[in-house]
Structures are given as C-alpha cells and as structure tokens.
Coordinates of C-alpha atoms in Angstrom, one line a residue:
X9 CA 215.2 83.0 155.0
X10 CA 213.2 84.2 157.8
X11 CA 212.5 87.6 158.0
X12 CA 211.5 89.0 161.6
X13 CA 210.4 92.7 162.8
X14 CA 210.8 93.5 166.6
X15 CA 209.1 96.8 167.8
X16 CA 209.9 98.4 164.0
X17 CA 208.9 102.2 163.8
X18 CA 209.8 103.6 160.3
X19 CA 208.4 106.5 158.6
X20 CA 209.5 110.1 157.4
X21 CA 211.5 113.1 158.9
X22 CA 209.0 114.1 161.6
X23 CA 206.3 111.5 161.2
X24 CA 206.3 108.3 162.3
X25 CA 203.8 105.9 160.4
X26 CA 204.4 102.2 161.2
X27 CA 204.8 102.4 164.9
X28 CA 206.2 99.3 167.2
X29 CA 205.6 96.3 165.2
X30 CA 205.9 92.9 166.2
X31 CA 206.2 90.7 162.7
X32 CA 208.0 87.3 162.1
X33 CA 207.9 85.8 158.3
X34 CA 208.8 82.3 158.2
X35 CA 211.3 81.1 155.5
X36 CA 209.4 80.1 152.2
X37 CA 206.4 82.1 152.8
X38 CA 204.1 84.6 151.4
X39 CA 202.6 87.1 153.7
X40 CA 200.5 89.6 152.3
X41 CA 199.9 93.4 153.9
X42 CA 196.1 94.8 153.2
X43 CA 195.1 98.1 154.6
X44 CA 193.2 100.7 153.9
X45 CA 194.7 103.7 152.1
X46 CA 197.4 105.6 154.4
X47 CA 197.6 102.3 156.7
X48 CA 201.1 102.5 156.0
X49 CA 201.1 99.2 153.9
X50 CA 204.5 101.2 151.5
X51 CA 206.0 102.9 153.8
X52 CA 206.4 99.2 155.9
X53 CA 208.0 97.7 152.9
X54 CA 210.4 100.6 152.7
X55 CA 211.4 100.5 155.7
X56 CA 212.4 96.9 155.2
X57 CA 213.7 98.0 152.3
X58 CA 216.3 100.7 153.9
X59 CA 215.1 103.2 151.4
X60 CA 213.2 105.1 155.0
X61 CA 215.5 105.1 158.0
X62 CA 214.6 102.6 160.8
X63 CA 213.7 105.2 163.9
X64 CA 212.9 101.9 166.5
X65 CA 213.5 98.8 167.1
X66 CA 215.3 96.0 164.6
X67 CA 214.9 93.8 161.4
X68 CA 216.7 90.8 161.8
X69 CA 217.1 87.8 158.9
X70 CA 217.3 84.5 160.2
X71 CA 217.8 85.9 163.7
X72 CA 220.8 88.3 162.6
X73 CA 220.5 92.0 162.6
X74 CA 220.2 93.8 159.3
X75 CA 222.3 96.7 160.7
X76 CA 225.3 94.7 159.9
X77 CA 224.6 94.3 156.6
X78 CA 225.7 97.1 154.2
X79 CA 223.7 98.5 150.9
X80 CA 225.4 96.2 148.6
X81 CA 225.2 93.0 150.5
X82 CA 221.3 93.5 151.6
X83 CA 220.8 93.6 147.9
X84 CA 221.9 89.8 147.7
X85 CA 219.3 88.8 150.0
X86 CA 216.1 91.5 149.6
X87 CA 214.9 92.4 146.2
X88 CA 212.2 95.2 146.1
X89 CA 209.6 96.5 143.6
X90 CA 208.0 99.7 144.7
X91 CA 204.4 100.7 143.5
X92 CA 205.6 103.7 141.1
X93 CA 208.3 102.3 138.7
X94 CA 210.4 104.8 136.1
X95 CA 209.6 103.6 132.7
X96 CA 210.8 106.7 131.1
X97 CA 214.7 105.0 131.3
X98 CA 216.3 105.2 127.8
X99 CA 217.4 101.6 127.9
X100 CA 216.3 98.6 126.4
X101 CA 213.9 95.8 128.7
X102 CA 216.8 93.3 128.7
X103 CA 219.2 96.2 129.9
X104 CA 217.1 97.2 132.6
X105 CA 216.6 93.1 133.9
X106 CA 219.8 92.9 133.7
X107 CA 220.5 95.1 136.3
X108 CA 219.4 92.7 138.8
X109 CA 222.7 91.5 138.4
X110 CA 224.6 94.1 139.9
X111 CA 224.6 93.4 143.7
X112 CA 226.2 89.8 142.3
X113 CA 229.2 91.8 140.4
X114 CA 232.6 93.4 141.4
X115 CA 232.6 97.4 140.6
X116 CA 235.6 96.4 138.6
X117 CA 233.5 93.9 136.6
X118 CA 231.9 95.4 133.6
X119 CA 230.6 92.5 131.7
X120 CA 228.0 89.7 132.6
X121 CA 229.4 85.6 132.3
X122 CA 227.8 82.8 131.3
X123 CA 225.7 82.4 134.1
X124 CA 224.4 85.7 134.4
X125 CA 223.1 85.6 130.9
X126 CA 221.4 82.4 132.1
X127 CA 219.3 84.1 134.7
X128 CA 218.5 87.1 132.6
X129 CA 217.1 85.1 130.0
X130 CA 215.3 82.9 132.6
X131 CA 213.8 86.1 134.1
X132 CA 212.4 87.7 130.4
X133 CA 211.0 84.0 129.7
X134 CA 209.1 83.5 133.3
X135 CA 207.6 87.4 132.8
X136 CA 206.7 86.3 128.8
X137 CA 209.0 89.3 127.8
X138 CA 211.9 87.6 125.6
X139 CA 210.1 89.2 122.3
X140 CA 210.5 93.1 123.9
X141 CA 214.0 92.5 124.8
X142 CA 215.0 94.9 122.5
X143 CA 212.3 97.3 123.2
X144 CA 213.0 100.7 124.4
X145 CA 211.2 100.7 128.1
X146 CA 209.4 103.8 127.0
X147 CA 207.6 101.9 124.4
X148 CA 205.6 99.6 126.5
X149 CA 202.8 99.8 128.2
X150 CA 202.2 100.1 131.8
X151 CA 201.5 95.9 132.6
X152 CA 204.8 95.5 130.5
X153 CA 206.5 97.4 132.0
X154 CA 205.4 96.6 135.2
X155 CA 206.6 92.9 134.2
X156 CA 210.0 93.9 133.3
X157 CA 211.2 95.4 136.6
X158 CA 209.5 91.9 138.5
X159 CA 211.8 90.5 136.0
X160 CA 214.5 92.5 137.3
X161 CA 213.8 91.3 140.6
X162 CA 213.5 87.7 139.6
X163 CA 216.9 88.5 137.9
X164 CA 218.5 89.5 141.6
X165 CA 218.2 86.1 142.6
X166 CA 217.1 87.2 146.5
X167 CA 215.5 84.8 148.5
X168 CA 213.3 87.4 149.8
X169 CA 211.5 89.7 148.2
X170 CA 209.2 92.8 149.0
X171 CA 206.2 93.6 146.1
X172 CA 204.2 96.6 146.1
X173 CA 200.9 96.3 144.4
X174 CA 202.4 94.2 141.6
X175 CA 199.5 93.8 139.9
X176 CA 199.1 97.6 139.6
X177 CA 198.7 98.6 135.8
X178 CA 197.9 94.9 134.4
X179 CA 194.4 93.8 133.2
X180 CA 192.5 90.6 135.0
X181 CA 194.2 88.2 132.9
X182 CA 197.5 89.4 133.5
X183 CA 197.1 89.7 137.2
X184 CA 196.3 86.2 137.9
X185 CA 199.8 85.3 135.9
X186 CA 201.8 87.2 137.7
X187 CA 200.5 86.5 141.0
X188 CA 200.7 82.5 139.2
X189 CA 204.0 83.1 138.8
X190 CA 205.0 84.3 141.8
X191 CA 203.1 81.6 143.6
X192 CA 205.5 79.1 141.4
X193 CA 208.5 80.7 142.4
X194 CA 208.1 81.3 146.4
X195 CA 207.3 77.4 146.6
X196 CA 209.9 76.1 143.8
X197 CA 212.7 78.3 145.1
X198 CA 211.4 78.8 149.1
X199 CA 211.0 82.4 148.6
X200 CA 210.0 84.7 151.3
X201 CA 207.5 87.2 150.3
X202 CA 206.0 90.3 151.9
X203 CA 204.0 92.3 149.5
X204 CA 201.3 94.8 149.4
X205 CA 198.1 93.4 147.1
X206 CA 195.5 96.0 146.7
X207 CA 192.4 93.6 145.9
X208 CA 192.0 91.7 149.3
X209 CA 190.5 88.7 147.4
X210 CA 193.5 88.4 145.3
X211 CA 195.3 88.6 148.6
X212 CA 193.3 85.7 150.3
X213 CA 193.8 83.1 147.4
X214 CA 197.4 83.4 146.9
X215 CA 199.2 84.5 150.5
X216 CA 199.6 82.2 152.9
X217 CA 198.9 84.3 155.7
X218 CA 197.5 88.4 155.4
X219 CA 199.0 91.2 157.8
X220 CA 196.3 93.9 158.2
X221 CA 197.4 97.1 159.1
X222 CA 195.7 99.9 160.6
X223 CA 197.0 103.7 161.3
X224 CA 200.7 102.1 161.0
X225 CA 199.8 99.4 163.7
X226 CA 199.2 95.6 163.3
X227 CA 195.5 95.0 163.4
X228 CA 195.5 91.6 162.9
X229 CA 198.4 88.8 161.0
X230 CA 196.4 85.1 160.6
X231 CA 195.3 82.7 157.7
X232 CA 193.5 84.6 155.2
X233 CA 190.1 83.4 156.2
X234 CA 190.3 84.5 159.8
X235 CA 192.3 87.6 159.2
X236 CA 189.7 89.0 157.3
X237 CA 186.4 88.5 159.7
X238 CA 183.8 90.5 159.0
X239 CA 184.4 92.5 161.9
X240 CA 188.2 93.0 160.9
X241 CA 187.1 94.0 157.5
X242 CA 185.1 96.1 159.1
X243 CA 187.9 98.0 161.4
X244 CA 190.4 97.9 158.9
X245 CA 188.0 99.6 155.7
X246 CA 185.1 100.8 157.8
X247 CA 183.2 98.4 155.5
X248 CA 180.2 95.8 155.7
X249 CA 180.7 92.8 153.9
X250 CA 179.3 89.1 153.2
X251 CA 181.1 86.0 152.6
X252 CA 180.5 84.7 148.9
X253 CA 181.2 80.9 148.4
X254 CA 183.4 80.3 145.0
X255 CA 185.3 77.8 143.4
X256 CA 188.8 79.8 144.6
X257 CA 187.1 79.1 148.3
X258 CA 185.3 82.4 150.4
X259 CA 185.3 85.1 148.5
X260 CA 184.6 89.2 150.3
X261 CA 181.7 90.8 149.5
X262 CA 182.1 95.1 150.7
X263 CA 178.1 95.5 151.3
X264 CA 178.4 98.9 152.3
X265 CA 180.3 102.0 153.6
X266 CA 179.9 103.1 157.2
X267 CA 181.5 106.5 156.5
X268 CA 178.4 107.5 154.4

C-alpha cells in the first residue's frame, strides 16, 4: 500500500512539531526517518499513527484519505510499535502477540480459530520467542521484550507498518536480526515501512530510501548514500564526518562536533 503525506502538521496541544510535510512511500518499501534528537522523528510516526491529532493537511493510503477510516479499521492496515513499550503487563508473551489479532475479530468474538493460532505461532517463531510463550512479560528482559510486541505487530498482519527505534534495548547481534527480519518480511510480503532507526549506518544498509528531518521539517528524503552527504550530516547533527569504505558499502564516520 502506498502511504502519502500532503502538507502534514502534527504535534501537541499548543505546539506544532512536524510542520507542512510533503512525503509519498511507495508500496513495498522501507523508508527510514534519522534526525537528530527533538527533530520530531516520533512525534511524525504518531501522527500517522492517530495517537496525535492531525492539525494540517491529509494522510492518504493508496490515494484515499485516512479520515474515513475509523480506529478499528486503520488497525487492519497500520500496525505501530512505539519507542517505550509496557512490559510490566501481567500476561503471558503469547497473550500479549496475540493481541495483534484483535482489529481482525468481532467484539462478540471471544476466542481465536484456526487461522489465527496460525499467525500467532508464525509471529513467536519469526521473533525466536516460541520457548517464552508462557513467560510472564515481566520476566524478560528488555531485547525480549522488545521482540514480543514486533511479534505482536507481525501478528496484525498490516501491510504497513510504523517502527520506532526497534532496535532500542537489543545487543549488536540481536539488532542485525531483527532489522534481518524485517528486511525478509517488507520484501516477502511487500510491506510498507516507515520507521525511526537511531544508528544512521544501520539505517543506510537496510532502508531503501532515508527521510531526514530537521526542526519538524523535511531536510532531505533520497537513497541512503545521497541523503546522508556530508553536508546533510552536517545540517541535520551539526557533525563532521568521513566516508569509511566496508564490506556493507559506505559506512559514516561523525569526526567531530561543531557545537563544541
């Protein structure tokens, strides 16, 4: 599904953060939003997301306006996994995935079929979770946790989806297979992705194209190897940097701070 963004303001009662942006997301692709800190890289994603009001402008999917679509329905098509997640729920890790299931259910209906068991169990094997399925939440850690609501997500069966900082809480190894796994699922299943990725290198090697974001406006939205120029990197952190030639292609370099 395409996913477009025409002259979007969003932000909070009395403060407007992202301000008049222009963004269109092809169907099956994985943009990626770096900024600096208070760019307004989660407050974007919420606004998407209808958790912040929309205060200008419209979001449309495949060329249709979301404002016709109510709560229940928009949770078909957009999944979202903010940046602070609750692990203090009393429920189990298969409980909580399988509440991904709910936008798909009747209020009357009270019990999951055949099918839905079938995705559940799908989503706990792609996140490596089906040994804590019977785990209270509040006895993992922070990267398992952090798997289990992406598992909830994947569970929701959206065919977009909006990720904040995903990788937050999960060691090196860990990061590269969730970011490996959702690489494997936007192209096997033609998943549109918008997410917020914290390490901008991370961000280059698996989006297909970055959004950089500055004071709530769009900066710059290219390939990742001319969206992050030395002289964007440069208005966006307020950074130096050098290009560093790796096996994963150019890597970014920060050489020094110009706030010092």
């Amino acid at each position: 599904m395409d996913l477009s963004l025409k002259n979007f303001s969003t932000g909070y009662e009395g403060n407007t953060i992202i301000q008049n942006l222009d963004l269109k997301i092809k169907s099956g692709e994985w943009v990626g939003i770096i900024g600096s800190n208070g760019s307004g890289k989660s407050t974007l994603l919420k606004g998407i997301a209808k958790i912040i009001p929309t205060q200008n402008g419209e979001i449309l999917i495949n060329k249709s306006s979301m404002k016709s679509i109510n709560t229940k329905n928009l949770a078909k098509i957009i999944s979202y996994l903010p940046q602070k997640i609750n692990s203090n729920l009393p429920i189990t890790v298969k409980e909580l995935v399988s509440l991904g299931r709910s936008p798909h259910k009747y209020f009357w209906e009270f019990d999951w079929n055949k099918e839905d068991f079938s995705i559940i169990e799908k989503a706990l094997e792609l996140c490596d979770l089906k040994k804590y399925s019977d785990y209270e939440l509040t006895s993992l850690s922070g990267g398992q946790c952090q798997r289990a609501y992406l598992a909830l997500t994947i569970a929701q069966k959206t065919k977009i989806i909006l990720l904040d900082e995903p990788t937050t809480f999960l060691d090196i190894n860990f990061q590269l297979q969730m970011l490996d796994l959702i690489k494997t699922l936007n192209k096997k299943n033609n998943l549109t992705i918008l997410s917020v990725i914290h390490d901008i290198n991370l961000a280059a090697r698996y989006c297909d194209r970055l959004a950089v974001l500055k004071e709530g406006k769009l900066l710059a939205i290219d390939k990742p190897i001319n969206a992050l120029s030395k002289k964007i990197i440069k208005d966006a952190f307020s950074v130096e940097s050098e290009y560093i030639n790796t096996s994963v292609g150019k890597q970014i370099c920060a050489i020094k701070s110009l706030n010092n």
